Short mmCIF file of N, CA and C in Angstrom, two decimals:
data_model
loop_
_atom_site.label_atom_id
_atom_site.label_comp_id
_atom_site.label_asym_id
_atom_site.label_seq_id
_atom_site.Cartn_x
_atom_site.Cartn_y
_atom_site.Cartn_z
N GLN A 1 49.28 130.01 78.59
CA GLN A 1 47.68 129.67 78.38
C GLN A 1 47.43 129.29 76.97
N VAL A 2 46.58 128.03 77.08
CA VAL A 2 45.87 127.52 75.80
C VAL A 2 44.43 127.33 75.78
N GLU A 3 43.88 127.93 75.21
CA GLU A 3 42.25 127.93 74.87
C GLU A 3 41.56 127.14 73.68
N LEU A 4 40.71 126.30 74.11
CA LEU A 4 40.37 125.35 73.08
C LEU A 4 38.75 125.85 72.91
N VAL A 5 38.53 126.04 71.43
CA VAL A 5 37.16 126.71 71.27
C VAL A 5 36.49 125.98 70.49
N GLU A 6 35.33 124.88 70.92
CA GLU A 6 34.55 124.38 69.86
C GLU A 6 32.88 124.93 69.50
N SER A 7 32.82 124.55 68.22
CA SER A 7 31.80 125.04 67.49
C SER A 7 31.09 124.10 66.81
N GLY A 8 29.94 124.21 66.00
CA GLY A 8 29.44 123.42 64.98
C GLY A 8 28.36 122.47 65.54
N GLY A 9 27.85 122.67 66.62
CA GLY A 9 26.74 121.69 67.40
C GLY A 9 25.48 122.46 66.93
N GLY A 10 25.08 121.92 67.59
CA GLY A 10 23.06 122.10 67.65
C GLY A 10 22.19 121.08 67.36
N LEU A 11 21.24 121.20 66.77
CA LEU A 11 19.66 120.60 66.62
C LEU A 11 19.67 119.94 65.49
N VAL A 12 19.61 118.42 65.56
CA VAL A 12 19.53 118.03 64.00
C VAL A 12 18.62 116.90 63.98
N GLN A 13 18.19 116.67 63.19
CA GLN A 13 17.10 115.71 62.76
C GLN A 13 18.06 114.03 62.58
N ALA A 14 17.27 112.93 63.21
CA ALA A 14 17.97 111.89 62.88
C ALA A 14 18.09 111.67 61.48
N GLY A 15 19.26 111.34 60.88
CA GLY A 15 19.51 110.94 59.80
C GLY A 15 20.57 112.12 59.23
N GLY A 16 20.72 113.32 59.87
CA GLY A 16 21.19 114.68 59.21
C GLY A 16 22.53 114.42 59.63
N SER A 17 23.49 115.58 59.56
CA SER A 17 24.76 115.78 59.63
C SER A 17 25.35 117.06 60.34
N LEU A 18 26.41 116.99 61.00
CA LEU A 18 26.98 117.98 61.97
C LEU A 18 28.20 118.01 61.49
N ARG A 19 29.18 119.16 61.81
CA ARG A 19 30.56 118.79 61.87
C ARG A 19 31.12 119.77 63.07
N LEU A 20 31.68 119.27 63.71
CA LEU A 20 32.36 120.09 64.95
C LEU A 20 33.51 120.31 64.71
N SER A 21 34.07 121.34 65.17
CA SER A 21 35.35 121.83 65.33
C SER A 21 36.07 122.29 66.49
N CYS A 22 37.08 122.08 66.55
CA CYS A 22 37.52 122.55 67.96
C CYS A 22 39.12 123.25 67.64
N ALA A 23 39.26 124.56 67.83
CA ALA A 23 40.42 125.12 67.62
C ALA A 23 41.08 125.98 68.38
N ALA A 24 42.77 125.40 68.71
CA ALA A 24 43.14 125.60 69.85
C ALA A 24 44.07 127.06 69.29
N SER A 25 44.40 127.82 70.67
CA SER A 25 45.25 128.88 70.60
C SER A 25 45.84 129.32 71.76
N GLY A 26 46.97 130.31 71.65
CA GLY A 26 47.67 130.50 72.56
C GLY A 26 49.02 130.08 72.45
N SER A 27 49.79 129.21 73.22
CA SER A 27 51.25 129.07 73.27
C SER A 27 50.96 127.78 73.07
N ILE A 28 51.12 127.24 71.89
CA ILE A 28 51.42 126.03 71.07
C ILE A 28 52.30 126.06 70.29
N PHE A 29 53.30 124.92 71.00
CA PHE A 29 54.36 124.70 70.01
C PHE A 29 54.29 123.30 69.30
N SER A 30 53.89 122.36 69.88
CA SER A 30 53.54 121.24 69.13
C SER A 30 52.14 120.31 69.71
N MET A 31 51.69 119.59 68.60
CA MET A 31 50.45 118.96 68.96
C MET A 31 50.81 117.11 69.02
N ASP A 32 49.99 116.55 69.73
CA ASP A 32 50.21 115.21 69.70
C ASP A 32 48.88 114.61 69.14
N ASN A 33 48.44 113.78 70.06
CA ASN A 33 46.92 113.21 69.70
C ASN A 33 46.06 114.25 69.82
N MET A 34 44.90 114.03 68.82
CA MET A 34 43.86 114.68 69.15
C MET A 34 42.57 113.89 69.25
N ARG A 35 41.73 114.16 70.06
CA ARG A 35 40.55 113.33 70.38
C ARG A 35 39.20 114.21 71.00
N TRP A 36 38.13 113.06 70.49
CA TRP A 36 36.70 113.60 70.61
C TRP A 36 36.25 112.62 71.63
N TYR A 37 35.63 113.09 72.59
CA TYR A 37 34.64 112.54 73.72
C TYR A 37 33.37 112.84 73.75
N ARG A 38 32.24 112.04 74.41
CA ARG A 38 31.12 112.55 74.33
C ARG A 38 30.55 112.36 75.72
N GLN A 39 29.77 113.26 76.67
CA GLN A 39 29.20 112.71 77.31
C GLN A 39 27.95 112.99 77.82
N VAL A 40 27.02 112.03 78.12
CA VAL A 40 25.51 112.21 78.57
C VAL A 40 25.25 111.97 80.34
N PRO A 41 24.27 112.57 80.84
CA PRO A 41 23.97 112.70 82.07
C PRO A 41 23.95 111.62 82.55
N GLY A 42 24.62 110.64 83.73
CA GLY A 42 24.63 109.71 84.11
C GLY A 42 25.47 108.50 83.43
N LYS A 43 26.05 109.02 82.74
CA LYS A 43 26.93 108.25 82.42
C LYS A 43 28.59 108.43 81.93
N GLN A 44 29.44 107.70 81.86
CA GLN A 44 30.79 108.26 81.88
C GLN A 44 31.20 108.83 80.96
N ARG A 45 32.09 109.95 80.84
CA ARG A 45 32.49 110.45 79.33
C ARG A 45 33.17 109.37 78.71
N GLU A 46 32.99 108.96 77.42
CA GLU A 46 33.28 108.15 76.35
C GLU A 46 34.25 108.58 75.21
N LEU A 47 35.21 107.85 74.82
CA LEU A 47 36.05 108.26 73.73
C LEU A 47 34.94 107.72 72.66
N VAL A 48 35.13 108.81 71.63
CA VAL A 48 34.28 108.44 70.47
C VAL A 48 35.31 108.52 69.35
N ALA A 49 36.64 109.48 69.29
CA ALA A 49 37.50 109.00 68.11
C ALA A 49 38.87 109.87 68.43
N ASP A 50 39.65 109.17 67.83
CA ASP A 50 41.31 109.41 67.93
C ASP A 50 41.87 109.74 66.63
N ILE A 51 42.54 110.58 66.37
CA ILE A 51 43.78 110.96 65.30
C ILE A 51 45.02 110.93 65.99
N THR A 52 46.07 110.60 65.55
CA THR A 52 47.70 110.49 66.02
C THR A 52 48.09 111.69 64.98
N LYS A 53 49.46 112.04 65.58
CA LYS A 53 50.23 113.08 64.80
C LYS A 53 50.28 112.94 63.25
N GLY A 54 50.17 111.42 62.90
CA GLY A 54 50.87 110.97 61.68
C GLY A 54 49.28 110.76 61.14
N GLY A 55 48.10 110.85 61.55
CA GLY A 55 47.00 110.82 60.68
C GLY A 55 46.15 109.60 60.79
N THR A 56 46.62 108.45 61.73
CA THR A 56 45.94 107.30 62.02
C THR A 56 44.83 107.56 62.96
N THR A 57 43.71 107.36 62.35
CA THR A 57 42.15 107.00 63.35
C THR A 57 41.89 106.02 63.86
N ASN A 58 41.31 106.15 64.95
CA ASN A 58 40.39 104.95 65.89
C ASN A 58 39.01 105.73 66.01
N TYR A 59 37.97 104.52 66.09
CA TYR A 59 36.57 104.65 66.63
C TYR A 59 35.80 104.27 67.27
N ALA A 60 35.28 104.51 68.28
CA ALA A 60 34.51 103.53 69.01
C ALA A 60 33.38 102.97 68.00
N ASP A 61 32.97 101.72 68.29
CA ASP A 61 31.99 100.96 67.69
C ASP A 61 30.75 101.55 67.41
N THR A 62 30.52 102.28 68.25
CA THR A 62 28.94 102.95 68.14
C THR A 62 28.75 103.80 67.00
N VAL A 63 30.26 104.44 66.74
CA VAL A 63 30.13 105.56 65.53
C VAL A 63 30.87 105.09 64.06
N LYS A 64 31.40 104.24 64.25
CA LYS A 64 32.34 103.66 63.20
C LYS A 64 31.58 103.63 61.62
N GLY A 65 32.04 104.00 60.95
CA GLY A 65 31.30 104.19 59.47
C GLY A 65 30.65 105.44 59.40
N ARG A 66 30.22 106.18 60.24
CA ARG A 66 29.21 107.17 60.56
C ARG A 66 30.32 108.71 60.87
N PHE A 67 31.02 108.71 61.95
CA PHE A 67 31.89 109.56 62.08
C PHE A 67 33.03 109.58 61.66
N THR A 68 33.88 110.47 61.11
CA THR A 68 34.92 110.76 60.59
C THR A 68 35.91 111.85 61.31
N ILE A 69 37.30 111.74 62.13
CA ILE A 69 37.63 112.76 62.69
C ILE A 69 39.04 113.08 61.46
N SER A 70 39.26 114.67 61.63
CA SER A 70 40.70 114.71 61.02
C SER A 70 41.09 116.02 61.45
N ARG A 71 42.03 116.57 61.21
CA ARG A 71 42.72 117.47 61.83
C ARG A 71 43.59 118.32 60.58
N ASP A 72 43.62 119.31 61.17
CA ASP A 72 44.59 120.42 60.27
C ASP A 72 45.42 121.29 61.08
N ASN A 73 46.94 120.48 61.33
CA ASN A 73 47.95 120.99 62.01
C ASN A 73 48.19 122.59 61.78
N ALA A 74 48.38 122.97 60.50
CA ALA A 74 48.53 124.59 60.37
C ALA A 74 47.50 125.21 60.86
N LYS A 75 46.25 124.82 61.23
CA LYS A 75 45.50 126.17 61.57
C LYS A 75 45.01 125.25 63.35
N ASN A 76 45.86 124.34 63.76
CA ASN A 76 45.57 124.10 65.23
C ASN A 76 44.28 123.60 65.56
N THR A 77 43.63 122.78 64.46
CA THR A 77 42.21 122.48 64.56
C THR A 77 42.13 121.06 64.21
N VAL A 78 41.07 120.28 65.15
CA VAL A 78 40.50 118.95 64.94
C VAL A 78 39.21 119.40 64.55
N TYR A 79 38.27 118.38 63.63
CA TYR A 79 37.51 118.48 63.09
C TYR A 79 36.44 116.89 63.65
N LEU A 80 35.26 116.72 63.64
CA LEU A 80 34.39 115.67 63.63
C LEU A 80 33.55 115.86 62.97
N GLN A 81 33.45 115.37 61.85
CA GLN A 81 32.53 115.02 60.81
C GLN A 81 31.29 113.72 61.23
N MET A 82 30.13 114.05 61.78
CA MET A 82 28.92 113.28 62.02
C MET A 82 27.80 113.07 60.98
N ASP A 83 27.92 111.97 60.53
CA ASP A 83 27.00 111.61 59.36
C ASP A 83 25.96 110.36 59.97
N SER A 84 24.50 110.35 59.32
CA SER A 84 24.04 109.54 59.66
C SER A 84 23.45 109.41 61.45
N LEU A 85 23.24 110.55 61.82
CA LEU A 85 23.39 110.97 63.04
C LEU A 85 21.71 110.11 63.48
N LYS A 86 22.12 109.57 64.82
CA LYS A 86 21.11 108.74 65.76
C LYS A 86 20.69 109.45 66.72
N PRO A 87 19.38 109.36 67.59
CA PRO A 87 19.21 110.03 68.66
C PRO A 87 20.17 109.83 69.94
N GLU A 88 20.24 108.33 70.06
CA GLU A 88 21.80 108.00 70.76
C GLU A 88 22.75 108.90 70.78
N ASP A 89 23.10 109.49 69.28
CA ASP A 89 24.38 110.40 69.78
C ASP A 89 24.30 111.69 70.51
N THR A 90 23.43 112.06 70.91
CA THR A 90 22.92 112.94 71.54
C THR A 90 23.63 113.12 72.77
N ALA A 91 24.91 114.37 73.12
CA ALA A 91 25.63 114.39 73.84
C ALA A 91 26.17 115.67 74.18
N VAL A 92 26.94 116.00 75.17
CA VAL A 92 27.69 117.09 75.13
C VAL A 92 28.98 116.50 74.49
N TYR A 93 29.51 117.11 73.69
CA TYR A 93 31.00 116.91 72.75
C TYR A 93 32.06 117.50 73.63
N TYR A 94 32.99 116.56 73.52
CA TYR A 94 34.22 117.60 74.32
C TYR A 94 35.62 117.08 73.19
N CYS A 95 36.56 118.24 72.96
CA CYS A 95 37.68 117.78 72.22
C CYS A 95 38.60 117.73 72.93
N PHE A 96 39.73 116.96 73.07
CA PHE A 96 40.75 116.91 74.10
C PHE A 96 42.17 116.81 72.93
N LEU A 97 42.99 117.81 73.69
CA LEU A 97 44.23 117.84 72.57
C LEU A 97 45.42 117.54 73.77
N LYS A 98 46.38 117.06 73.02
CA LYS A 98 47.60 116.70 73.99
C LYS A 98 48.54 117.90 72.95
N ILE A 99 48.96 118.92 73.89
CA ILE A 99 49.82 120.03 73.37
C ILE A 99 51.26 120.23 74.23
N ALA A 100 52.08 120.68 73.60
CA ALA A 100 53.40 121.12 74.26
C ALA A 100 53.43 122.59 74.00
N THR A 101 53.55 123.56 74.89
CA THR A 101 53.50 124.84 74.98
C THR A 101 55.05 125.39 74.77
N ALA A 102 56.22 124.67 74.67
CA ALA A 102 56.91 125.37 74.61
C ALA A 102 58.44 124.31 74.41
N TRP A 103 59.27 124.40 73.54
CA TRP A 103 60.38 123.50 73.33
C TRP A 103 60.86 122.75 74.68
N GLY A 104 61.44 121.55 74.51
CA GLY A 104 61.55 120.81 75.76
C GLY A 104 60.27 120.81 76.73
N ARG A 105 59.25 121.15 76.70
CA ARG A 105 58.44 120.84 77.45
C ARG A 105 57.23 119.81 77.42
N ALA A 106 56.98 118.81 78.18
CA ALA A 106 55.90 117.49 77.99
C ALA A 106 54.69 118.32 77.44
N TYR A 107 54.19 117.27 76.87
CA TYR A 107 52.75 117.37 76.57
C TYR A 107 51.68 117.31 77.75
N SER A 108 50.69 118.25 77.55
CA SER A 108 49.67 118.30 78.39
C SER A 108 48.38 118.15 77.88
N GLY A 109 47.35 117.49 78.57
CA GLY A 109 46.02 117.46 77.88
C GLY A 109 45.34 118.42 78.27
N TYR A 110 44.29 119.35 77.13
CA TYR A 110 43.66 120.04 77.14
C TYR A 110 42.24 119.88 76.74
N TRP A 111 41.02 120.51 77.71
CA TRP A 111 39.97 120.08 77.11
C TRP A 111 39.18 121.42 76.23
N GLY A 112 38.11 121.31 75.86
CA GLY A 112 37.43 122.07 75.05
C GLY A 112 36.32 122.08 75.84
N GLN A 113 35.23 123.48 76.09
CA GLN A 113 34.48 123.66 77.05
C GLN A 113 33.43 122.72 76.78
N GLY A 114 33.16 122.12 75.76
CA GLY A 114 31.85 121.07 75.42
C GLY A 114 30.69 121.79 74.75
N ILE A 115 30.19 121.01 74.04
CA ILE A 115 29.45 121.61 72.79
C ILE A 115 28.10 120.63 72.67
N GLN A 116 26.80 121.29 72.98
CA GLN A 116 25.47 120.12 72.91
C GLN A 116 25.29 119.95 71.58
N VAL A 117 25.10 118.61 71.29
CA VAL A 117 24.69 117.73 69.91
C VAL A 117 23.30 117.43 70.38
N THR A 118 22.25 117.49 69.41
CA THR A 118 20.76 117.06 70.12
C THR A 118 20.40 116.53 68.78
N VAL A 119 20.20 115.57 68.74
CA VAL A 119 19.40 114.31 67.80
C VAL A 119 18.10 114.32 67.73
N SER A 120 17.15 114.45 67.18
CA SER A 120 16.01 114.40 67.29
C SER A 120 15.43 113.42 66.56
N SER A 121 13.94 112.64 67.03
CA SER A 121 13.34 111.48 66.22
C SER A 121 12.51 111.95 65.12
#
């Protein structure tokens, strides 16, 4: 069993910053890509940021230059630093981690519970 726990969300004024964390626990043998998604009512869940095992990052155009994804493999944790927040960043944010739970086992995807980020004008 693998559990992902997100933290760091909340309410912030436009122009402010938040740092999201997603910590994995349980049967973790190795981890591959780590991703952050977000979703608002009536819209599809969208990929916000991705980081590979080697540290290569990619961002959605809407957040590029404002958000930074990072990972700490020793802590089984991925972070999303969000700066210069805008009201349109308001959404539920989900982490998604590819994890192998044992030697010889294929990677599977695991979702965090989702955490609310609200940016006020």
